[in-house]
Coordinates of C-alpha atoms and ligand atoms in Angstrom, one line a residue:
M326 CA 23.2 56.9 -237.8
N327 CA 24.8 53.5 -238.3
R328 CA 25.1 52.8 -242.0
V329 CA 22.2 50.6 -243.1
S330 CA 20.8 49.4 -246.4
V331 CA 17.5 50.5 -247.6
D332 CA 15.4 49.9 -250.7
S333 CA 13.9 52.5 -252.9
E334 CA 10.9 52.7 -250.6
D335 CA 13.1 53.3 -247.5
N336 CA 12.6 49.8 -246.1
L337 CA 15.4 48.4 -244.0
L338 CA 17.2 45.6 -245.9
I339 CA 19.1 42.8 -244.1
G340 CA 21.2 40.6 -246.2
G341 CA 19.1 41.8 -249.2
C342 CA 15.7 41.0 -247.6
K343 CA 13.2 43.5 -246.4
A344 CA 13.1 43.5 -242.6
I345 CA 9.3 43.7 -242.6
D346 CA 9.1 40.6 -244.8
L347 CA 11.3 38.7 -242.3
V348 CA 8.9 39.8 -239.6
E349 CA 5.9 38.6 -241.6
K350 CA 7.5 35.2 -242.0
Y351 CA 9.1 34.7 -238.6
Q352 CA 7.3 37.1 -236.2
T353 CA 8.9 39.3 -233.5
P354 CA 11.0 39.6 -231.5
L355 CA 13.4 38.4 -234.1
I356 CA 17.2 38.3 -234.2
T357 CA 18.5 38.5 -237.7
Y358 CA 22.1 38.4 -239.0
D359 CA 23.5 39.7 -242.3
V360 CA 25.8 36.8 -242.9
G361 CA 27.6 38.5 -245.8
M362 CA 28.7 41.2 -243.4
I363 CA 30.2 38.6 -241.0
R364 CA 32.1 37.1 -243.8
K365 CA 33.3 40.5 -245.1
T366 CA 34.7 41.4 -241.7
I367 CA 36.5 38.2 -241.3
R368 CA 38.0 38.4 -244.8
S369 CA 39.1 42.0 -244.2
L370 CA 41.0 40.9 -241.1
K371 CA 42.6 38.0 -243.0
Q372 CA 43.7 40.4 -245.7
V373 CA 45.5 42.6 -243.2
F374 CA 47.4 39.6 -241.9
D375 CA 48.2 38.3 -245.4
E376 CA 49.6 41.7 -246.3
A377 CA 51.7 41.9 -243.1
S378 CA 53.2 38.5 -244.1
L379 CA 52.9 37.2 -240.5
P380 CA 51.9 33.7 -239.5
Y381 CA 48.5 34.2 -237.8
A382 CA 45.2 32.8 -236.6
I383 CA 41.9 34.7 -236.2
S384 CA 40.0 33.1 -233.4
Y385 CA 36.3 34.1 -233.2
A386 CA 35.4 34.7 -229.6
S387 CA 32.3 32.7 -229.8
K388 CA 30.8 34.0 -226.5
A389 CA 29.6 36.9 -228.6
F390 CA 27.2 34.6 -230.4
A391 CA 27.5 30.8 -230.3
T392 CA 25.1 28.6 -232.2
I393 CA 25.6 25.7 -234.6
A394 CA 24.9 27.8 -237.6
M395 CA 27.4 30.4 -236.5
Y396 CA 30.1 27.8 -235.9
Q397 CA 29.3 26.5 -239.4
V398 CA 29.9 30.0 -240.9
I399 CA 33.2 30.3 -239.0
K400 CA 34.2 26.9 -240.2
E401 CA 33.5 27.9 -243.8
E402 CA 35.6 31.0 -243.4
R403 CA 38.4 28.7 -242.1
I404 CA 39.3 30.6 -238.9
H405 CA 39.5 29.4 -235.4
I406 CA 37.1 29.8 -232.4
D407 CA 37.6 30.2 -228.8
V408 CA 35.1 28.8 -226.3
V409 CA 34.6 29.5 -222.7
S410 CA 32.4 26.6 -221.5
G411 CA 31.6 23.0 -222.0
G412 CA 28.3 24.2 -223.6
E413 CA 30.1 26.2 -226.2
L414 CA 32.5 23.4 -226.8
Y415 CA 29.6 20.9 -227.2
T416 CA 27.8 23.3 -229.6
A417 CA 31.0 23.5 -231.7
M418 CA 31.4 19.8 -231.7
E419 CA 27.8 19.4 -232.9
A420 CA 28.6 21.8 -235.7
N421 CA 31.5 19.5 -236.6
F422 CA 34.0 22.3 -236.0
P423 CA 37.6 21.1 -236.3
M424 CA 38.7 20.7 -232.7
E425 CA 42.4 21.5 -233.5
D426 CA 41.2 25.1 -234.2
V427 CA 39.5 25.5 -230.8
S428 CA 41.0 27.4 -227.9
F429 CA 39.4 26.8 -224.5
H430 CA 39.3 29.8 -222.2
G431 CA 37.8 30.4 -218.8
N432 CA 38.8 31.4 -215.3
N433 CA 37.0 28.4 -213.6
K434 CA 36.9 25.5 -216.0
S435 CA 35.5 22.5 -214.2
L436 CA 37.3 19.2 -214.1
E437 CA 34.6 17.8 -216.4
E438 CA 35.1 20.6 -218.8
L439 CA 38.9 20.1 -218.8
K440 CA 38.4 16.4 -219.4
M441 CA 36.0 17.0 -222.2
A442 CA 38.5 19.4 -223.8
L443 CA 41.2 16.8 -223.5
D444 CA 38.9 14.0 -224.8
L445 CA 38.2 16.2 -227.8
N446 CA 41.8 17.1 -228.3
V447 CA 41.1 20.8 -228.5
G448 CA 44.0 22.8 -230.1
E449 CA 44.8 25.0 -227.1
I450 CA 43.8 25.3 -223.4
V451 CA 44.2 28.8 -222.3
V452 CA 45.3 28.4 -218.7
D453 CA 44.0 31.2 -216.5
N454 CA 45.3 30.5 -213.0
F455 CA 47.4 28.4 -210.6
N456 CA 44.5 26.1 -209.6
E457 CA 43.8 25.3 -213.2
L458 CA 47.5 24.8 -213.9
A459 CA 47.7 22.3 -211.1
T460 CA 44.6 20.4 -212.2
L461 CA 45.7 20.3 -215.8
T462 CA 49.2 19.1 -214.9
Q463 CA 47.8 16.3 -212.9
L464 CA 45.2 15.4 -215.5
A465 CA 47.7 15.4 -218.4
K466 CA 50.0 13.1 -216.3
E467 CA 47.2 10.7 -215.3
R468 CA 46.2 10.4 -218.9
Q469 CA 49.7 10.4 -220.2
Q470 CA 48.5 13.0 -222.7
K471 CA 50.4 15.9 -224.1
V472 CA 48.4 19.1 -223.8
S473 CA 49.1 22.3 -225.7
I474 CA 48.5 25.3 -223.6
I475 CA 48.7 29.1 -223.8
L476 CA 49.2 31.1 -220.6
R477 CA 46.7 34.0 -220.1
L478 CA 48.6 36.9 -218.8
T479 CA 47.3 40.1 -217.2
P480 CA 49.4 42.9 -218.5
G481 CA 48.4 45.6 -216.0
V482 CA 46.8 47.8 -218.6
S483 CA 43.3 49.3 -218.3
A484 CA 41.4 49.7 -221.4
H485 CA 39.2 52.8 -221.8
T486 CA 35.9 51.0 -221.6
H487 CA 33.2 50.1 -219.1
A488 CA 34.6 48.6 -215.9
Y489 CA 32.6 45.4 -216.5
I490 CA 34.4 44.7 -219.8
Q491 CA 37.9 45.7 -218.7
T492 CA 40.1 42.7 -218.2
G493 CA 43.7 43.7 -218.6
Q494 CA 44.3 45.6 -215.3
S495 CA 46.3 43.8 -212.6
D496 CA 43.2 43.7 -210.3
S497 CA 41.2 41.5 -212.7
K498 CA 39.7 38.1 -212.1
F499 CA 41.4 36.8 -215.3
G500 CA 44.9 35.6 -215.9
F501 CA 48.4 35.5 -214.4
D502 CA 49.6 38.9 -213.3
I503 CA 52.8 40.0 -215.0
D504 CA 53.9 42.8 -212.6
S505 CA 53.8 40.7 -209.4
G506 CA 55.8 37.8 -210.9
Q507 CA 52.8 35.5 -211.0
A508 CA 53.1 35.0 -214.7
L509 CA 56.8 34.0 -214.5
D510 CA 55.9 31.5 -211.7
A511 CA 53.2 30.0 -213.8
L512 CA 55.5 29.6 -216.8
K513 CA 58.1 27.8 -214.6
I514 CA 55.4 25.4 -213.3
A515 CA 54.1 24.7 -216.8
L516 CA 57.6 24.2 -218.2
A517 CA 58.4 21.7 -215.5
S518 CA 55.5 19.5 -216.5
E519 CA 56.4 16.7 -218.8
F520 CA 53.0 16.7 -220.5
L521 CA 52.2 20.4 -220.8
I522 CA 53.5 22.1 -224.0
V523 CA 53.6 25.8 -223.5
D524 CA 52.8 27.1 -227.0
G525 CA 52.5 30.7 -226.1
V526 CA 50.9 33.6 -224.2
H527 CA 47.7 35.5 -224.3
I528 CA 46.4 38.9 -223.3
H529 CA 43.0 40.5 -223.6
I530 CA 42.7 44.0 -222.2
G531 CA 38.9 44.5 -222.6
S532 CA 36.1 44.9 -224.9
Q533 CA 34.6 47.8 -227.1
I534 CA 37.9 49.6 -227.2
F535 CA 38.4 52.4 -229.7
E536 CA 41.8 53.6 -228.9
E537 CA 45.1 52.0 -230.0
A538 CA 46.9 53.3 -226.9
G539 CA 45.8 50.5 -224.5
F540 CA 46.6 47.8 -227.0
E541 CA 50.0 49.4 -227.7
L542 CA 51.0 49.5 -224.0
A543 CA 49.8 45.9 -223.5
I544 CA 51.7 44.6 -226.6
K545 CA 54.9 46.3 -225.5
K546 CA 54.6 45.0 -222.0
L547 CA 53.9 41.5 -223.3
L548 CA 56.8 41.4 -225.7
K549 CA 59.2 42.9 -223.1
T550 CA 58.0 40.1 -220.8
L551 CA 58.8 37.6 -223.5
A552 CA 62.3 39.0 -223.9
N553 CA 62.8 38.6 -220.2
W554 CA 61.6 35.1 -220.2
R555 CA 64.0 34.2 -223.0
T556 CA 66.8 35.5 -221.0
L557 CA 65.7 33.9 -217.7
L558 CA 64.3 30.5 -219.0
N559 CA 65.3 30.3 -222.6
F560 CA 61.5 30.3 -223.4
T561 CA 60.2 31.3 -226.8
A562 CA 56.5 31.7 -227.5
K563 CA 55.3 30.1 -230.7
I564 CA 51.9 31.9 -230.4
I565 CA 51.3 35.4 -229.2
N566 CA 47.5 36.0 -228.8
L567 CA 46.5 39.6 -228.5
G568 CA 42.9 38.9 -227.6
G569 CA 39.9 40.7 -228.9
G570 CA 38.2 43.9 -228.0
F571 CA 37.9 45.9 -231.2
G572 CA 35.1 48.4 -230.7
I573 CA 32.0 48.9 -232.9
K574 CA 29.6 51.6 -233.7
Y575 CA 26.4 51.4 -231.7
T576 CA 25.4 55.1 -231.9
D577 CA 26.5 58.3 -233.5
K578 CA 28.7 58.9 -230.4
D579 CA 30.9 56.0 -231.4
D580 CA 33.6 56.5 -233.8
P581 CA 35.6 53.3 -233.9
K582 CA 38.4 52.6 -236.3
D583 CA 37.6 49.9 -238.8
P584 CA 38.8 46.6 -237.2
A585 CA 41.0 45.9 -240.1
E586 CA 42.6 49.3 -239.8
L587 CA 43.1 48.9 -236.1
L588 CA 44.6 45.5 -236.7
K589 CA 47.0 46.9 -239.2
S590 CA 48.3 49.4 -236.7
L591 CA 48.6 46.7 -234.0
L592 CA 50.6 44.5 -236.3
D593 CA 52.9 47.4 -237.1
I594 CA 53.5 47.8 -233.3
V595 CA 54.1 44.0 -233.0
K596 CA 56.6 43.9 -235.8
V597 CA 58.6 46.9 -234.5
T598 CA 58.6 45.6 -230.9
L599 CA 59.6 42.1 -231.9
N600 CA 62.5 43.7 -233.7
Q601 CA 63.4 45.9 -230.9
Y602 CA 63.8 42.9 -228.6
D603 CA 65.2 40.7 -231.3
L604 CA 62.4 38.2 -230.8
P605 CA 61.7 35.6 -233.4
N606 CA 58.5 35.8 -235.4
A607 CA 55.7 34.1 -233.6
S608 CA 52.2 33.3 -234.9
I609 CA 50.1 36.3 -234.0
W610 CA 46.6 35.4 -232.9
I611 CA 43.6 37.7 -232.4
E612 CA 40.3 36.9 -230.8
P613 CA 37.6 39.3 -232.0
G614 CA 34.0 38.6 -231.0
R615 CA 32.0 41.8 -231.1
S616 CA 33.5 43.2 -234.2
I617 CA 32.8 40.1 -236.2
V618 CA 29.1 39.6 -235.3
G619 CA 28.0 42.8 -233.6
P620 CA 27.3 45.1 -236.6
A621 CA 25.8 42.2 -238.6
G622 CA 22.9 41.7 -236.0
Y623 CA 19.6 43.4 -236.1
T624 CA 16.8 42.8 -233.6
L625 CA 13.3 43.3 -234.9
Y626 CA 10.5 44.2 -232.5
T627 CA 6.9 45.1 -232.8
V628 CA 5.7 48.2 -231.1
G629 CA 3.0 47.6 -228.5
T630 CA 1.8 50.1 -225.9
Q631 CA 2.9 53.6 -225.2
K632 CA 2.9 55.8 -222.1
R633 CA 2.8 59.5 -222.5
V634 CA 2.8 62.0 -219.7
A635 CA 2.9 65.7 -220.5
G636 CA 6.4 67.1 -220.2
L637 CA 8.0 63.7 -220.0
K638 CA 9.7 61.6 -222.6
P639 CA 7.3 59.0 -224.0
Y640 CA 7.8 55.3 -223.3
V641 CA 7.3 53.3 -226.5
T642 CA 7.2 49.6 -225.6
V643 CA 8.3 46.7 -227.8
D644 CA 7.6 43.0 -227.5
G645 CA 11.1 42.2 -226.3
G646 CA 13.7 43.8 -224.1
M647 CA 16.2 42.8 -221.4
G648 CA 15.5 39.1 -222.0
D649 CA 17.0 39.3 -225.5
N650 CA 19.4 42.1 -224.8
I651 CA 20.6 42.6 -221.3
R652 CA 23.4 45.0 -222.2
P653 CA 21.6 48.3 -221.7
A654 CA 20.4 47.2 -218.2
L655 CA 23.7 45.5 -217.3
Y656 CA 26.1 48.2 -218.3
Q657 CA 24.3 51.1 -219.8
A658 CA 25.1 50.0 -223.3
E659 CA 23.6 52.3 -225.9
Y660 CA 22.0 51.4 -229.2
T661 CA 20.3 53.0 -232.2
A662 CA 16.9 52.0 -233.6
V663 CA 15.0 52.7 -236.8
K664 CA 11.5 52.2 -238.1
A665 CA 11.9 49.2 -240.3
N666 CA 9.6 50.4 -243.1
N667 CA 10.7 54.1 -243.1
V668 CA 14.3 54.2 -242.0
N669 CA 14.9 57.8 -242.9
A670 CA 11.5 59.2 -241.7
A671 CA 11.5 62.7 -240.3
V672 CA 12.0 62.8 -236.6
A673 CA 8.9 63.7 -234.7
E674 CA 10.1 63.2 -231.1
E675 CA 12.6 61.5 -228.8
V676 CA 11.3 58.4 -227.1
R677 CA 12.4 55.8 -224.7
L678 CA 12.3 52.4 -226.3
A679 CA 11.1 50.3 -223.4
G680 CA 11.1 46.5 -223.0
K681 CA 8.2 44.4 -221.8
Y682 CA 10.0 43.0 -218.8
C683 CA 8.9 43.8 -215.3
E684 CA 11.9 46.0 -214.4
S685 CA 12.0 49.8 -214.6
G686 CA 15.5 49.3 -215.8
D687 CA 14.3 47.4 -218.9
I688 CA 14.8 50.3 -221.3
L689 CA 16.5 49.3 -224.5
I690 CA 17.2 52.9 -225.6
E691 CA 16.9 55.9 -223.3
N692 CA 16.8 58.5 -226.0
Q693 CA 15.8 57.6 -229.5
P694 CA 14.7 60.2 -232.1
M695 CA 11.8 58.6 -234.0
P696 CA 8.8 59.4 -236.2
L697 CA 5.5 58.9 -234.5
L698 CA 5.2 55.2 -233.9
R699 CA 2.0 53.3 -233.8
Q700 CA 1.1 49.9 -232.3
G701 CA 2.1 47.2 -234.8
D702 CA 5.0 49.2 -236.3
V703 CA 8.3 47.3 -236.6
V704 CA 11.4 48.8 -235.2
A705 CA 14.9 47.5 -235.7
V706 CA 17.6 47.9 -233.1
L707 CA 20.9 47.9 -234.9
A708 CA 24.2 46.3 -234.1
T709 CA 22.8 43.7 -231.7
G710 CA 24.7 40.8 -233.0
A711 CA 27.2 40.4 -230.1
Y712 CA 26.3 39.6 -226.5
G713 CA 22.6 39.8 -227.2
Y714 CA 21.2 36.4 -227.9
S715 CA 24.2 34.8 -226.2
M716 CA 23.2 36.6 -223.0
A717 CA 19.5 36.0 -223.4
S718 CA 17.3 34.7 -220.6
N719 CA 13.8 33.6 -219.9
Y720 CA 13.2 36.3 -217.3
N721 CA 9.5 36.6 -216.6
R722 CA 9.2 33.3 -218.4
N723 CA 9.3 34.9 -221.8
P724 CA 10.4 32.6 -224.6
R725 CA 13.7 33.5 -226.3
P726 CA 13.4 34.9 -229.8
A727 CA 14.1 33.1 -233.0
V728 CA 17.3 33.7 -234.9
V729 CA 17.4 34.0 -238.7
F730 CA 20.5 34.2 -241.0
V731 CA 20.1 36.2 -244.2
E732 CA 22.5 36.0 -247.0
N733 CA 22.1 36.9 -250.7
Q734 CA 18.4 37.7 -250.2
R735 CA 17.7 34.3 -248.7
A736 CA 16.6 33.8 -245.1
K737 CA 17.2 30.7 -243.0
L738 CA 15.9 30.0 -239.6
V739 CA 18.9 28.9 -237.5
V740 CA 17.4 29.0 -234.0
K741 CA 13.8 28.3 -233.4
R742 CA 11.6 30.5 -231.3
E743 CA 11.2 29.0 -227.9
T744 CA 7.7 27.9 -227.0
Y745 CA 5.9 27.9 -223.7
A746 CA 6.4 24.2 -223.6
D747 CA 10.1 24.7 -223.9
L748 CA 10.0 27.0 -220.9
I749 CA 8.7 24.2 -218.6
K750 CA 10.7 21.4 -220.2
L751 CA 13.1 21.1 -217.3
D752 CA 10.5 21.7 -214.6
L753 CA 9.5 18.8 -212.4
P754 CA 6.4 18.8 -210.2
Y755 CA 7.0 18.9 -206.4
K756 CA 3.7 17.2 -205.8
N757 CA 1.8 15.0 -208.2
Ligands
PLP1496 C1 39.6 36.3 -223.5 C2 38.7 37.0 -224.4 N1 39.0 37.1 -225.7 C3 38.2 37.7 -226.6 C4 37.1 38.4 -226.2 C5 36.2 39.0 -227.2 O1 36.1 40.4 -227.1 P1 35.4 41.2 -228.1 O2 34.0 40.6 -228.3 O3 35.3 42.6 -227.5 O4 36.1 41.2 -229.4 C6 36.7 38.4 -224.9 C7 35.5 39.1 -224.4 O5 35.3 39.5 -223.3 C8 37.6 37.7 -223.9 O6 37.3 37.7 -222.6

């Protein structure tokens, strides 16, 4: 089982608070974060960089979980963020996040989004494709504004992960392909612009990756490419962004390296390869999302109905599901759940933890060993902090849950529970 904290009565603790007390105060479904755990992960990554004596930036990939409170925590930890939409950028702005520490990603940024990013003077625009390059060149010229950019490259490396979260292979919707020469063409275009400043390059090979091998191949390919570009165009990257993708433990089947350990290995590879090509030290950036917030998130649900048919695995239904966590339905993501007031209870049976949404595919966990659960019991699904709330929907017109941050035994509501009134807020009558 994932490591969790319990008190002497076997109650699940989150940030030092009993999960069942949080439920009493905030009801369910409830998304909770152990903020101390988020900080600890960030600090462990910083330490690896400090020990490697490399210039660096850690950029939290905020698509994993983007709210004002989260951006405030990231700001307190003095790291960067990357955003992928005007909405994330707006949220960061409302959180007073320093815009020079923002990178703007996305494979189809609208003109309005690009203008917004230029108005706000974000630190880096990560340019993804030729259309964007043309638009940005034009925009920067019209505005006579210098714009710092990073080119997103596709290194032609497939990560060992679900196809939906692989991004580094040549046949990907993201980035300029290195192998076909697209990346070099993009660099030439960008360098020809009087207003674009090409600060560096970016790769991201996928998400929930456990093995070093894919990263190693990608890093070597990227640095070899940079060595070629120095020869061909006398170009030197000031920033080398290795992306995110560090895997986390969702179930006992997962055995990821600690992100700090993985980072250490990657930095060793970077150093050796920079040396091999006699490349100057660049600032090494990483963009972890899942590994920063994933393990720190716990979703608390109340058990409702059960369906039991002789010879079949029981369905135990909770008061949330695919609306607050689409990942199991979207790409068969697996999770672990525990009974919140008896984490180490003896297992009585294996159940399917089902959601309340009107889809047969709304099963949060297909196979969860559990004690006998009763209506009203609280279960906690572990490691839900990444791509859970940020992908939440109002499917079936269910309100989205509240989010609570817990740190040093204190809980703070950071996203209110939606109300039915919120659900119809944007609706307009067709007929009066
Ligand atoms: C460009 C980019 N950077 C970083 C990330 C974060 O990945 P992860 O959450 O797996 O660390 C993603 C996620 O898909 C991404 O697309």
